[in-house]
Structure formats: structure tokens, C-alpha cells
Amino acid sequence: MRSQANPRLMLMILSAVFAFLYIPISVLFALSFNEGGLPTAWTGFSTKWYGELFANQEIMGAALNTLIVAVVSTILATILGTLLAIGVELRRRKGRFLETIIFAPMIIPDIVLAIALLSFFSLLNVTMGLHTVIVSHVVFNLAFVCSVVRARLKTFDWSIVEASADLGASTPMTLWRVVLPVMLPAVIAGSLLAFTLSVDEFIIAFFTAGAGRASITLPMQIFAMIRFGVTPEINALATIVMTLSVIALALSQRLNRGGLPGQ
């Protein structure tokens, strides 16, 4: 009896947790298709709020800024994070003291990192704008890319690197033809994770964007809009962002478990 009760209890707890997490998201998703746009009454199915969303120039401008920040910061964070992961993994064979410093941005609260970056840019008299948001997101995403790639490198056979060197390959050639193909699924997974985090990130962008609409990102725009109440456009926008984030995270997890799709 006891052995049967435990799985049932765990199933009930798991169901309650998933209900707590996903029922509000499901309500948000449903309300984005509510014709009347009221959060208290369903008046019929409609996709008109998505049309109004794409017709809103302020939202589209913020979405473009977010896309620019996410793409550029993801590319930079992926390149630097991959190289950092290789260096840390090689260094791990001699010591671990660098890991705490490298992975600190993952555990430091966002508000602390945001204030630190703001103070750093102010100290250097850097004019705030989209470029400072990109640099800040690179700093934020670097540790995440590095950790994902390192997870792949833990099973890497370093003897093939030595074999490549013995066969006369240069270090850049070995990195490009031997190491990178093995790491590629993790590199793609890390880049997808970095892209998702960059799209969703608000606090760091809020502190480092400066004044003016030219550097407002999508999360900042949503925050500005909900201060006057949640509108159907926000429900539609949140649904789109959530869907893209889930897809990117699912692809990241799929690639990080071992290989590209179809392999």
C-alpha cells in the first residue's frame, strides 16, 4: 500500500505544481484571442488583437530593438563563451579557481549586475544606448553559453587534439576541423539559450539603455504599457514572446542532450 501511495502522492504534487505554473499562462493565451478584450468575460474568438499589435509602431520599434540586441549579443556571447569554455576546460586540468569568477554573473542577482554595469559605463563616461545594452547582454549571457559548451566538453576526448597536432595540423585548424564539429550541438544550444535570455531580459536593459525611445526594448515597452493596465495587445504580445521562448528553449535542450536533429 505504501509503495502505491508514494507514486500517487508525487503525481498529485507534480500536477499541482504544473497547474500553478501553467494555468495563468493558459489564461493569458486564451485572452489574447478574446474578441472583447475583457479579462473577466469571453465574448468570442478573434485574432484582431494580433493585427492591432503589428500595427502598433511603438511596439514594432521596440521589437526591432530587441531583435538587434538579441542577435548581436548572441553572436558575440556565443563566440566568446565557446572560446572561454575551451580555455576553462583546459585550465580545469590544472585548477578550478577561475570558475567561480567566470560563472559569477549566473548567480549574481540581475539588479546587482545592472547597477554594476551602469556604474561602469558612467565611470567611463559612455553614452547610454542600444550599444550599452548589447555589451551588457554579452556579459550576462557569456557564462550561460560557457556552461552549456563546457557540459559538452566534459565528454570530449582530448587525445584527438593531440593526434591532430601530431599529424601536423595547426592550432586554428585543429580548433576548426576537430574541436568545433564535436562542440557544435552545444554551441547551437548555448546560442539559443542566450538568445532567449536576451529577448526576455528586462532589468539590465532598463538600467543600461539610457533615455529616449531609440534604445527601448520589448520588455521595457511592455513594462511601460502595463502601468496603465493590461490590454489585449499586451496579451497577444506576451503570447508571441512566450511561444518563441519555449521553442528556443526546447531546441536548446534537444541539442544539448546530444546532437543535431536527425543525428
Tab-separated table of C-alpha atoms in Angstrom:
chain	number	residue	atom	x	y	z
A	1	MET	CA	0.000	0.000	0.000
A	2	ARG	CA	2.777	2.381	0.909
A	3	SER	CA	4.631	1.754	-2.354
A	4	GLN	CA	1.437	2.541	-4.282
A	5	ALA	CA	0.643	5.663	-2.274
A	6	ASN	CA	4.000	7.337	-2.827
A	7	PRO	CA	3.764	7.491	-6.650
A	8	ARG	CA	0.193	8.777	-6.388
A	9	LEU	CA	1.242	11.442	-3.912
A	10	MET	CA	4.143	12.513	-6.122
A	11	LEU	CA	1.802	12.639	-9.126
A	12	MET	CA	-0.630	14.850	-7.212
A	13	ILE	CA	2.161	17.189	-6.118
A	14	LEU	CA	3.577	17.337	-9.641
A	15	SER	CA	0.130	18.056	-11.100
A	16	ALA	CA	-0.442	20.849	-8.571
A	17	VAL	CA	2.913	22.427	-9.384
A	18	PHE	CA	2.308	22.292	-13.137
A	19	ALA	CA	-1.198	23.690	-12.660
A	20	PHE	CA	0.179	26.563	-10.587
A	21	LEU	CA	2.775	27.325	-13.262
A	22	TYR	CA	0.788	26.920	-16.448
A	23	ILE	CA	-2.853	27.789	-15.714
A	24	PRO	CA	-2.065	31.555	-15.638
A	25	ILE	CA	-0.137	31.194	-18.894
A	26	SER	CA	-3.059	29.309	-20.449
A	27	VAL	CA	-5.452	32.068	-19.354
A	28	LEU	CA	-3.170	34.685	-20.891
A	29	PHE	CA	-3.025	32.696	-24.135
A	30	ALA	CA	-6.828	32.378	-24.253
A	31	LEU	CA	-7.431	36.073	-23.521
A	32	SER	CA	-5.206	37.078	-26.440
A	33	PHE	CA	-7.922	35.595	-28.699
A	34	ASN	CA	-10.834	37.151	-26.799
A	35	GLU	CA	-12.782	39.395	-29.159
A	36	GLY	CA	-13.890	41.798	-26.459
A	37	GLY	CA	-10.515	42.004	-24.792
A	38	LEU	CA	-12.023	41.852	-21.324
A	39	PRO	CA	-10.192	39.790	-18.680
A	40	THR	CA	-13.466	38.844	-16.988
A	41	ALA	CA	-15.745	37.782	-19.864
A	42	TRP	CA	-15.295	35.707	-23.004
A	43	THR	CA	-17.104	37.373	-25.916
A	44	GLY	CA	-15.899	35.259	-28.815
A	45	PHE	CA	-12.826	34.103	-30.710
A	46	SER	CA	-10.898	36.685	-32.696
A	47	THR	CA	-7.353	37.366	-33.900
A	48	LYS	CA	-7.883	41.111	-34.315
A	49	TRP	CA	-5.615	41.967	-31.380
A	50	TYR	CA	-2.681	40.408	-33.195
A	51	GLY	CA	-3.430	42.653	-36.171
A	52	GLU	CA	-3.550	45.702	-33.920
A	53	LEU	CA	-0.337	44.559	-32.270
A	54	PHE	CA	1.562	44.510	-35.570
A	55	ALA	CA	0.066	47.881	-36.487
A	56	ASN	CA	1.416	49.487	-33.301
A	57	GLN	CA	4.567	51.353	-34.349
A	58	GLU	CA	5.897	51.749	-30.804
A	59	ILE	CA	5.723	48.021	-30.146
A	60	MET	CA	7.234	47.179	-33.520
A	61	GLY	CA	10.094	49.624	-32.911
A	62	ALA	CA	10.775	48.077	-29.505
A	63	ALA	CA	10.599	44.597	-31.064
A	64	LEU	CA	13.167	45.623	-33.689
A	65	ASN	CA	15.492	46.930	-30.962
A	66	THR	CA	15.079	43.686	-29.049
A	67	LEU	CA	15.863	41.657	-32.159
A	68	ILE	CA	19.006	43.704	-32.831
A	69	VAL	CA	20.195	43.368	-29.246
A	70	ALA	CA	19.398	39.658	-29.090
A	71	VAL	CA	21.057	38.749	-32.399
A	72	VAL	CA	24.239	40.796	-31.921
A	73	SER	CA	24.694	39.887	-28.254
A	74	THR	CA	24.016	36.208	-29.010
A	75	ILE	CA	26.653	36.120	-31.751
A	76	LEU	CA	29.258	37.812	-29.547
A	77	ALA	CA	28.379	35.783	-26.449
A	78	THR	CA	28.458	32.528	-28.420
A	79	ILE	CA	31.907	33.217	-29.881
A	80	LEU	CA	33.420	34.439	-26.613
A	81	GLY	CA	31.608	31.854	-24.498
A	82	THR	CA	32.776	28.977	-26.689
A	83	LEU	CA	36.394	30.121	-26.589
A	84	LEU	CA	36.075	30.692	-22.847
A	85	ALA	CA	34.670	27.194	-22.334
A	86	ILE	CA	37.632	25.652	-24.146
A	87	GLY	CA	40.072	27.688	-22.086
A	88	VAL	CA	38.308	26.898	-18.794
A	89	GLU	CA	38.130	23.203	-19.606
A	90	LEU	CA	41.846	23.113	-20.394
A	91	ARG	CA	42.564	25.110	-17.253
A	92	ARG	CA	40.366	22.766	-15.197
A	93	ARG	CA	43.014	20.093	-15.556
A	94	LYS	CA	45.372	22.410	-13.660
A	95	GLY	CA	42.967	24.108	-11.257
A	96	ARG	CA	39.406	25.380	-10.673
A	97	PHE	CA	39.951	28.830	-9.189
A	98	LEU	CA	38.796	30.659	-12.350
A	99	GLU	CA	35.373	29.015	-12.472
A	100	THR	CA	33.898	30.987	-9.595
A	101	ILE	CA	34.784	34.304	-11.235
A	102	ILE	CA	33.622	33.262	-14.687
A	103	PHE	CA	30.241	31.903	-13.596
A	104	ALA	CA	29.506	34.680	-11.091
A	105	PRO	CA	27.076	36.501	-13.445
A	106	MET	CA	24.840	33.409	-13.379
A	107	ILE	CA	24.278	33.616	-9.620
A	108	ILE	CA	24.544	37.358	-9.008
A	109	PRO	CA	21.068	38.963	-8.861
A	110	ASP	CA	20.233	40.838	-12.050
A	111	ILE	CA	19.706	44.080	-10.158
A	112	VAL	CA	23.253	43.921	-8.759
A	113	LEU	CA	24.769	43.230	-12.167
A	114	ALA	CA	22.663	46.021	-13.694
A	115	ILE	CA	23.840	48.562	-11.119
A	116	ALA	CA	27.442	47.447	-11.584
A	117	LEU	CA	27.232	47.841	-15.362
A	118	LEU	CA	25.537	51.225	-15.017
A	119	SER	CA	28.277	52.399	-12.657
A	120	PHE	CA	30.953	51.078	-15.018
A	121	PHE	CA	29.525	52.896	-18.051
A	122	SER	CA	29.066	56.077	-16.015
A	123	LEU	CA	32.661	55.866	-14.785
A	124	LEU	CA	33.875	55.676	-18.370
A	125	ASN	CA	31.502	58.473	-19.448
A	126	VAL	CA	29.928	56.192	-22.043
A	127	THR	CA	26.724	57.489	-23.607
A	128	MET	CA	23.933	55.026	-22.932
A	129	GLY	CA	22.099	53.494	-25.837
A	130	LEU	CA	21.480	50.267	-27.695
A	131	HIS	CA	25.227	49.569	-27.783
A	132	THR	CA	25.488	49.538	-23.981
A	133	VAL	CA	22.519	47.160	-23.781
A	134	ILE	CA	24.271	44.824	-26.237
A	135	VAL	CA	27.514	44.873	-24.240
A	136	SER	CA	25.587	44.267	-21.021
A	137	HIS	CA	23.732	41.312	-22.507
A	138	VAL	CA	27.011	39.831	-23.727
A	139	VAL	CA	28.349	39.998	-20.169
A	140	PHE	CA	25.122	38.454	-18.864
A	141	ASN	CA	24.946	35.637	-21.455
A	142	LEU	CA	28.636	34.761	-21.549
A	143	ALA	CA	28.555	32.472	-18.517
A	144	PHE	CA	25.449	30.636	-19.743
A	145	VAL	CA	26.989	29.851	-23.132
A	146	CYS	CA	30.214	28.802	-21.440
A	147	SER	CA	28.417	26.435	-19.060
A	148	VAL	CA	26.446	24.753	-21.866
A	149	VAL	CA	29.530	24.252	-24.033
A	150	ARG	CA	31.551	23.012	-21.068
A	151	ALA	CA	28.950	20.344	-20.385
A	152	ARG	CA	29.697	19.006	-23.869
A	153	LEU	CA	33.446	19.270	-23.396
A	154	LYS	CA	33.365	17.123	-20.259
A	155	THR	CA	32.942	14.070	-22.508
A	156	PHE	CA	35.390	15.317	-25.135
A	157	ASP	CA	38.323	13.039	-25.945
A	158	TRP	CA	41.306	15.388	-25.878
A	159	SER	CA	43.551	12.715	-27.338
A	160	ILE	CA	42.181	13.533	-30.820
A	161	VAL	CA	43.540	17.060	-30.390
A	162	GLU	CA	46.960	15.630	-29.676
A	163	ALA	CA	46.573	13.315	-32.666
A	164	SER	CA	45.688	16.280	-34.857
A	165	ALA	CA	48.812	18.114	-33.702
A	166	ASP	CA	50.940	15.031	-34.359
A	167	LEU	CA	49.589	14.932	-37.918
A	168	GLY	CA	50.794	18.495	-38.470
A	169	ALA	CA	47.575	20.487	-38.059
A	170	SER	CA	47.921	23.996	-36.676
A	171	THR	CA	46.028	25.103	-33.579
A	172	PRO	CA	43.408	27.112	-35.537
A	173	MET	CA	42.931	24.187	-37.947
A	174	THR	CA	42.522	21.744	-35.055
A	175	LEU	CA	40.003	24.043	-33.427
A	176	TRP	CA	38.030	24.437	-36.666
A	177	ARG	CA	38.172	20.866	-38.035
A	178	VAL	CA	38.338	18.753	-34.866
A	179	VAL	CA	37.057	20.554	-31.758
A	180	LEU	CA	34.257	22.697	-33.224
A	181	PRO	CA	32.348	19.869	-35.006
A	182	VAL	CA	32.182	17.947	-31.727
A	183	MET	CA	31.005	21.019	-29.823
A	184	LEU	CA	28.561	22.248	-32.484
A	185	PRO	CA	25.328	20.942	-30.877
A	186	ALA	CA	26.304	22.562	-27.568
A	187	VAL	CA	27.324	25.789	-29.307
A	188	ILE	CA	23.930	25.998	-31.026
A	189	ALA	CA	22.153	25.123	-27.769
A	190	GLY	CA	24.094	27.808	-25.919
A	191	SER	CA	23.305	30.397	-28.582
A	192	LEU	CA	19.583	29.583	-28.444
A	193	LEU	CA	19.643	29.910	-24.666
A	194	ALA	CA	21.491	33.228	-24.911
A	195	PHE	CA	19.006	34.499	-27.491
A	196	THR	CA	16.062	33.572	-25.269
A	197	LEU	CA	17.587	35.203	-22.202
A	198	SER	CA	18.394	38.350	-24.171
A	199	VAL	CA	14.856	38.660	-25.557
A	200	ASP	CA	13.278	38.224	-22.120
A	201	GLU	CA	15.775	40.283	-20.098
A	202	PHE	CA	14.405	43.499	-18.587
A	203	ILE	CA	16.325	44.727	-15.527
A	204	ILE	CA	19.781	45.037	-17.109
A	205	ALA	CA	18.344	46.643	-20.258
A	206	PHE	CA	16.308	49.061	-18.133
A	207	PHE	CA	19.410	50.276	-16.293
A	208	THR	CA	21.762	50.474	-19.280
A	209	ALA	CA	19.514	51.689	-22.123
A	210	GLY	CA	19.659	55.371	-21.261
A	211	ALA	CA	16.986	57.916	-22.181
A	212	GLY	CA	14.950	58.070	-25.371
A	213	ARG	CA	12.868	55.620	-27.387
A	214	ALA	CA	15.775	54.668	-29.655
A	215	SER	CA	17.038	52.120	-27.122
A	216	ILE	CA	13.752	50.814	-25.653
A	217	THR	CA	13.490	47.029	-25.839
A	218	LEU	CA	10.333	44.947	-25.895
A	219	PRO	CA	10.288	44.069	-22.171
A	220	MET	CA	10.735	47.756	-21.369
A	221	GLN	CA	7.848	48.632	-23.688
A	222	ILE	CA	5.625	46.029	-22.046
A	223	PHE	CA	6.501	47.397	-18.617
A	224	ALA	CA	5.596	50.916	-19.741
A	225	MET	CA	2.267	49.724	-21.146
A	226	ILE	CA	1.092	47.636	-18.171
A	227	ARG	CA	1.425	50.601	-15.829
A	228	PHE	CA	-1.841	51.808	-17.386
A	229	GLY	CA	-3.458	48.367	-17.303
A	230	VAL	CA	-3.186	45.114	-19.215
A	231	THR	CA	-4.590	45.482	-22.717
A	232	PRO	CA	-5.414	42.744	-25.263
A	233	GLU	CA	-2.390	43.850	-27.277
A	234	ILE	CA	-0.143	43.009	-24.343
A	235	ASN	CA	-1.781	39.589	-24.058
A	236	ALA	CA	-1.080	38.950	-27.740
A	237	LEU	CA	2.478	40.213	-27.445
A	238	ALA	CA	3.141	38.129	-24.337
A	239	THR	CA	1.760	35.048	-26.105
A	240	ILE	CA	4.112	35.527	-29.065
A	241	VAL	CA	7.165	36.139	-26.856
A	242	MET	CA	6.311	33.160	-24.665
A	243	THR	CA	5.842	30.872	-27.672
A	244	LEU	CA	9.162	31.880	-29.226
A	245	SER	CA	10.940	31.476	-25.880
A	246	VAL	CA	9.518	27.985	-25.358
A	247	ILE	CA	10.516	26.924	-28.876
A	248	ALA	CA	14.064	28.247	-28.447
A	249	LEU	CA	14.469	26.594	-25.040
A	250	ALA	CA	13.088	23.297	-26.347
A	251	LEU	CA	15.560	23.343	-29.239
A	252	SER	CA	18.351	24.221	-26.817
A	253	GLN	CA	17.513	21.270	-24.568
A	254	ARG	CA	17.152	18.952	-27.567
A	255	LEU	CA	20.559	19.896	-28.951
A	256	ASN	CA	22.254	19.814	-25.552
A	257	ARG	CA	21.118	16.235	-24.972
A	258	GLY	CA	23.260	15.028	-27.776
A	259	GLY	CA	23.399	16.023	-31.363
A	260	LEU	CA	21.674	17.915	-34.051
A	261	PRO	CA	18.163	16.903	-35.075
A	262	GLY	CA	18.311	13.858	-37.292
A	263	GLN	CA	21.650	12.663	-35.941
